[in-house]
Every structure is written in structure tokens, then in C-alpha cells.
PDB file of C-alpha atoms in Angstrom:
ATOM      1  CA  UNK A   1     -17.756 -31.727  -1.141  1.00 49.00           C
ATOM      2  CA  UNK A   2     -14.746 -33.366  -2.908  1.00 52.00           C
ATOM      3  CA  UNK A   3     -12.174 -30.875  -4.909  1.00 53.00           C
ATOM      4  CA  UNK A   4     -12.652 -33.903  -8.024  1.00 55.00           C
ATOM      5  CA  UNK A   5     -16.268 -33.125  -8.398  1.00 54.00           C
ATOM      6  CA  UNK A   6     -17.090 -29.566  -8.829  1.00 53.00           C
ATOM      7  CA  UNK A   7     -20.972 -29.872  -9.034  1.00 54.00           C
ATOM      8  CA  UNK A   8     -21.858 -26.026  -8.362  1.00 55.00           C
ATOM      9  CA  UNK A   9     -19.327 -25.021 -10.779  1.00 52.00           C
ATOM     10  CA  UNK A  10     -21.048 -27.370 -13.395  1.00 57.00           C
ATOM     11  CA  UNK A  11     -24.411 -26.179 -12.620  1.00 54.00           C
ATOM     12  CA  UNK A  12     -23.123 -22.432 -12.993  1.00 58.00           C
ATOM     13  CA  UNK A  13     -21.144 -22.974 -16.126  1.00 61.00           C
ATOM     14  CA  UNK A  14     -24.586 -25.040 -17.666  1.00 60.00           C
ATOM     15  CA  UNK A  15     -27.023 -22.101 -16.872  1.00 60.00           C
ATOM     16  CA  UNK A  16     -24.244 -19.517 -18.626  1.00 62.00           C
ATOM     17  CA  UNK A  17     -24.328 -21.716 -21.790  1.00 63.00           C
ATOM     18  CA  UNK A  18     -27.680 -22.223 -21.644  1.00 62.00           C
ATOM     19  CA  UNK A  19     -28.295 -18.252 -20.903  1.00 66.00           C
ATOM     20  CA  UNK A  20     -25.686 -16.985 -23.845  1.00 72.00           C
ATOM     21  CA  UNK A  21     -27.570 -15.540 -26.795  1.00 75.00           C
ATOM     22  CA  UNK A  22     -25.784 -17.596 -29.221  1.00 77.00           C
ATOM     23  CA  UNK A  23     -27.157 -20.778 -28.086  1.00 75.00           C
ATOM     24  CA  UNK A  24     -30.475 -19.453 -27.497  1.00 79.00           C
ATOM     25  CA  UNK A  25     -30.944 -17.995 -31.040  1.00 84.00           C
ATOM     26  CA  UNK A  26     -29.771 -21.572 -32.425  1.00 84.00           C
ATOM     27  CA  UNK A  27     -32.462 -23.013 -30.302  1.00 85.00           C
ATOM     28  CA  UNK A  28     -34.940 -20.867 -31.383  1.00 89.00           C
ATOM     29  CA  UNK A  29     -33.769 -21.523 -35.362  1.00 91.00           C
ATOM     30  CA  UNK A  30     -33.868 -25.049 -34.657  1.00 92.00           C
ATOM     31  CA  UNK A  31     -37.589 -24.885 -32.966  1.00 94.00           C
ATOM     32  CA  UNK A  32     -38.360 -22.616 -36.131  1.00 94.00           C
ATOM     33  CA  UNK A  33     -37.194 -25.188 -38.379  1.00 94.00           C
ATOM     34  CA  UNK A  34     -39.044 -27.945 -37.223  1.00 94.00           C
ATOM     35  CA  UNK A  35     -42.570 -25.812 -37.249  1.00 95.00           C
ATOM     36  CA  UNK A  36     -41.973 -24.953 -40.573  1.00 94.00           C
ATOM     37  CA  UNK A  37     -41.387 -28.329 -41.697  1.00 91.00           C
ATOM     38  CA  UNK A  38     -44.477 -29.562 -40.025  1.00 92.00           C
ATOM     39  CA  UNK A  39     -46.520 -26.863 -41.632  1.00 91.00           C
ATOM     40  CA  UNK A  40     -45.221 -27.621 -44.690  1.00 89.00           C
ATOM     41  CA  UNK A  41     -46.020 -31.364 -44.746  1.00 87.00           C
ATOM     42  CA  UNK A  42     -49.321 -30.428 -43.700  1.00 85.00           C
ATOM     43  CA  UNK A  43     -50.181 -28.112 -46.603  1.00 83.00           C
ATOM     44  CA  UNK A  44     -48.588 -30.364 -48.932  1.00 83.00           C
ATOM     45  CA  UNK A  45     -50.726 -33.302 -47.625  1.00 81.00           C
ATOM     46  CA  UNK A  46     -53.769 -31.093 -48.235  1.00 79.00           C
ATOM     47  CA  UNK A  47     -53.037 -29.832 -51.511  1.00 79.00           C
ATOM     48  CA  UNK A  48     -52.323 -33.536 -52.552  1.00 77.00           C
ATOM     49  CA  UNK A  49     -55.430 -33.973 -51.922  1.00 74.00           C
ATOM     50  CA  UNK A  50     -57.007 -31.328 -53.299  1.00 72.00           C
ATOM     51  CA  UNK A  51     -54.944 -32.122 -57.046  1.00 74.00           C
ATOM     52  CA  UNK A  52     -56.475 -35.778 -56.568  1.00 71.00           C
ATOM     53  CA  UNK A  53     -60.087 -34.506 -56.234  1.00 67.00           C
ATOM     54  CA  UNK A  54     -59.360 -32.054 -59.282  1.00 67.00           C
ATOM     55  CA  UNK A  55     -58.224 -34.636 -61.108  1.00 69.00           C
ATOM     56  CA  UNK A  56     -60.717 -37.302 -60.878  1.00 68.00           C
ATOM     57  CA  UNK A  57     -62.947 -34.870 -62.600  1.00 61.00           C
ATOM     58  CA  UNK A  58     -61.131 -34.320 -65.520  1.00 55.00           C
ATOM     59  CA  UNK A  59     -62.979 -35.616 -69.062  1.00 54.00           C
ATOM     60  CA  UNK A  60     -60.646 -38.460 -70.978  1.00 55.00           C
ATOM     61  CA  UNK A  61     -58.813 -37.740 -74.022  1.00 53.00           C
ATOM     62  CA  UNK A  62     -61.645 -39.050 -76.310  1.00 55.00           C
ATOM     63  CA  UNK A  63     -64.533 -36.775 -75.354  1.00 53.00           C
ATOM     64  CA  UNK A  64     -62.143 -33.889 -75.545  1.00 51.00           C
ATOM     65  CA  UNK A  65     -61.085 -35.182 -79.082  1.00 51.00           C
ATOM     66  CA  UNK A  66     -64.741 -35.271 -80.021  1.00 51.00           C
ATOM     67  CA  UNK A  67     -65.428 -32.034 -79.167  1.00 52.00           C
ATOM     68  CA  UNK A  68     -62.516 -30.330 -80.834  1.00 49.00           C
ATOM     69  CA  UNK A  69     -63.435 -32.364 -84.103  1.00 55.00           C
ATOM     70  CA  UNK A  70     -66.952 -31.073 -84.301  1.00 67.00           C
ATOM     71  CA  UNK A  71     -65.584 -27.546 -85.648  1.00 81.00           C
ATOM     72  CA  UNK A  72     -65.443 -29.354 -88.853  1.00 84.00           C
ATOM     73  CA  UNK A  73     -68.461 -27.631 -89.658  1.00 87.00           C
ATOM     74  CA  UNK A  74     -66.836 -24.389 -90.290  1.00 91.00           C
ATOM     75  CA  UNK A  75     -64.890 -25.577 -93.038  1.00 92.00           C
ATOM     76  CA  UNK A  76     -65.379 -23.899 -96.095  1.00 92.00           C
ATOM     77  CA  UNK A  77     -67.548 -20.909 -94.162  1.00 94.00           C
ATOM     78  CA  UNK A  78     -66.694 -17.142 -94.643  1.00 94.00           C
ATOM     79  CA  UNK A  79     -66.290 -14.978 -91.653  1.00 94.00           C
ATOM     80  CA  UNK A  80     -65.123 -11.402 -90.866  1.00 95.00           C
ATOM     81  CA  UNK A  81     -61.934 -10.760 -88.712  1.00 96.00           C
ATOM     82  CA  UNK A  82     -63.121  -8.809 -85.820  1.00 96.00           C
ATOM     83  CA  UNK A  83     -59.564  -8.538 -84.463  1.00 95.00           C
ATOM     84  CA  UNK A  84     -56.203  -8.344 -86.220  1.00 95.00           C
ATOM     85  CA  UNK A  85     -55.214 -11.592 -87.110  1.00 95.00           C
ATOM     86  CA  UNK A  86     -51.140 -11.589 -87.037  1.00 92.00           C
ATOM     87  CA  UNK A  87     -51.522 -14.639 -87.384  1.00 90.00           C
ATOM     88  CA  UNK A  88     -54.031 -15.438 -84.686  1.00 93.00           C
ATOM     89  CA  UNK A  89     -56.790 -13.518 -83.934  1.00 94.00           C
ATOM     90  CA  UNK A  90     -60.923 -13.865 -83.890  1.00 95.00           C
ATOM     91  CA  UNK A  91     -63.230 -14.014 -86.475  1.00 96.00           C
ATOM     92  CA  UNK A  92     -67.082 -13.729 -86.433  1.00 95.00           C
ATOM     93  CA  UNK A  93     -68.783 -17.006 -88.371  1.00 93.00           C
ATOM     94  CA  UNK A  94     -71.849 -18.474 -88.032  1.00 84.00           C
ATOM     95  CA  UNK A  95     -73.083 -16.323 -85.563  1.00 88.00           C
ATOM     96  CA  UNK A  96     -70.364 -16.980 -82.994  1.00 91.00           C
ATOM     97  CA  UNK A  97     -66.811 -15.483 -82.544  1.00 93.00           C
ATOM     98  CA  UNK A  98     -63.858 -18.361 -83.053  1.00 93.00           C
ATOM     99  CA  UNK A  99     -60.423 -18.035 -82.429  1.00 93.00           C
ATOM    100  CA  UNK A 100     -58.216 -18.624 -85.741  1.00 94.00           C
ATOM    101  CA  UNK A 101     -54.950 -18.939 -86.994  1.00 95.00           C
ATOM    102  CA  UNK A 102     -53.521 -17.812 -90.280  1.00 95.00           C
ATOM    103  CA  UNK A 103     -50.813 -19.362 -92.783  1.00 92.00           C
ATOM    104  CA  UNK A 104     -48.587 -16.469 -91.582  1.00 91.00           C
ATOM    105  CA  UNK A 105     -49.938 -13.482 -93.102  1.00 93.00           C
ATOM    106  CA  UNK A 106     -51.432 -10.316 -91.466  1.00 95.00           C
ATOM    107  CA  UNK A 107     -55.112  -9.851 -92.012  1.00 95.00           C
ATOM    108  CA  UNK A 108     -56.708  -6.624 -90.771  1.00 95.00           C
ATOM    109  CA  UNK A 109     -60.013  -5.952 -89.342  1.00 95.00           C
ATOM    110  CA  UNK A 110     -63.099  -5.963 -91.114  1.00 94.00           C
ATOM    111  CA  UNK A 111     -61.649  -8.608 -93.947  1.00 94.00           C
ATOM    112  CA  UNK A 112     -63.413 -11.240 -95.025  1.00 95.00           C
ATOM    113  CA  UNK A 113     -61.773 -14.881 -94.306  1.00 96.00           C
ATOM    114  CA  UNK A 114     -62.838 -18.362 -95.160  1.00 95.00           C
ATOM    115  CA  UNK A 115     -61.980 -21.189 -93.177  1.00 94.00           C
ATOM    116  CA  UNK A 116     -59.792 -23.612 -95.253  1.00 94.00           C
ATOM    117  CA  UNK A 117     -58.519 -25.976 -92.525  1.00 92.00           C
ATOM    118  CA  UNK A 118     -59.693 -27.655 -89.106  1.00 90.00           C
ATOM    119  CA  UNK A 119     -57.139 -30.052 -87.286  1.00 87.00           C
ATOM    120  CA  UNK A 120     -58.147 -30.951 -83.883  1.00 79.00           C
ATOM    121  CA  UNK A 121     -58.670 -27.408 -81.742  1.00 82.00           C
ATOM    122  CA  UNK A 122     -56.739 -25.536 -84.788  1.00 89.00           C
ATOM    123  CA  UNK A 123     -58.568 -23.632 -87.189  1.00 92.00           C
ATOM    124  CA  UNK A 124     -57.105 -22.375 -90.103  1.00 95.00           C
ATOM    125  CA  UNK A 125     -58.081 -19.189 -92.382  1.00 95.00           C
ATOM    126  CA  UNK A 126     -57.055 -17.306 -95.535  1.00 95.00           C
ATOM    127  CA  UNK A 127     -58.002 -13.926 -96.669  1.00 94.00           C
ATOM    128  CA  UNK A 128     -60.808 -14.165 -98.707  1.00 91.00           C
ATOM    129  CA  UNK A 129     -60.108 -13.380-102.435  1.00 85.00           C
ATOM    130  CA  UNK A 130     -62.664 -11.058-104.230  1.00 73.00           C
ATOM    131  CA  UNK A 131     -63.655 -12.732-107.335  1.00 64.00           C
ATOM    132  CA  UNK A 132     -64.256  -9.964-110.194  1.00 54.00           C
ATOM    133  CA  UNK A 133     -66.860 -11.033-113.044  1.00 53.00           C
TER     134      UNK A 133
END
């Protein structure tokens, strides 16, 4: 061999570089990043398909509003506070439990309340004043 082509030296130097711990760790890091990227892309595609399926079954806005407007039947009815209303809580009215909100005042348990406002899904109550004859 000619002195200006040190092929055996190049092979030994290349193998030494390939066997060095730093190079091996770098190679493992690159492989791990590629694998994590591939797994993330697959998972993202699956999740986006699940989201599309879930969103197709949602009701439109009109049907949701019509449901919330049906609670106007409670307007003016009296109920009993079954949890403290501070300012939100639950009352028993018309043989059912309804989540309500006061105008900011605290109403303890077992007090009579009256439904004074129904606005969409928001039902506002006040403590029922006792009338003395």
C-alpha cells in the first residue's frame, strides 16, 4: 500500500468512533426521538378520529336551548333548601332536586324558597317571606 492511502488506519479509527460511548448515546437518543415522534403521530391521529366521532353526536344549539327553557314551569313555585344556598345549592321543588342560585344571600338548609327567575339553565331563588295575618 501507498503511504498516502492509510486505509487500515481509517478503518480502525472509524470503528473506534463507532464504539465510543458518546457516539452510541447520541445514536440511541436520535433513535428514541424518532420512535417517540412516530408513536405521538399515531396517537394524535387516533385521538383526532375519536374527537370527530364524539363531536358528530352532539346536539345542536336550538335543542339545548329548548331543554333549558323548559324549566320555566318552576317560576313562582316554592321549594325547600336541601343544601345550604351560598349562593348556589340544591332545592327540592315539584318532587325533584334542582340546582339553583340566590342573589348573593345565604339561605340555610330547610328554609322555604321561591323561584323568582329562570334564565336559560340559571334558576334564581329568594327566601320565602312568611306572611303573618
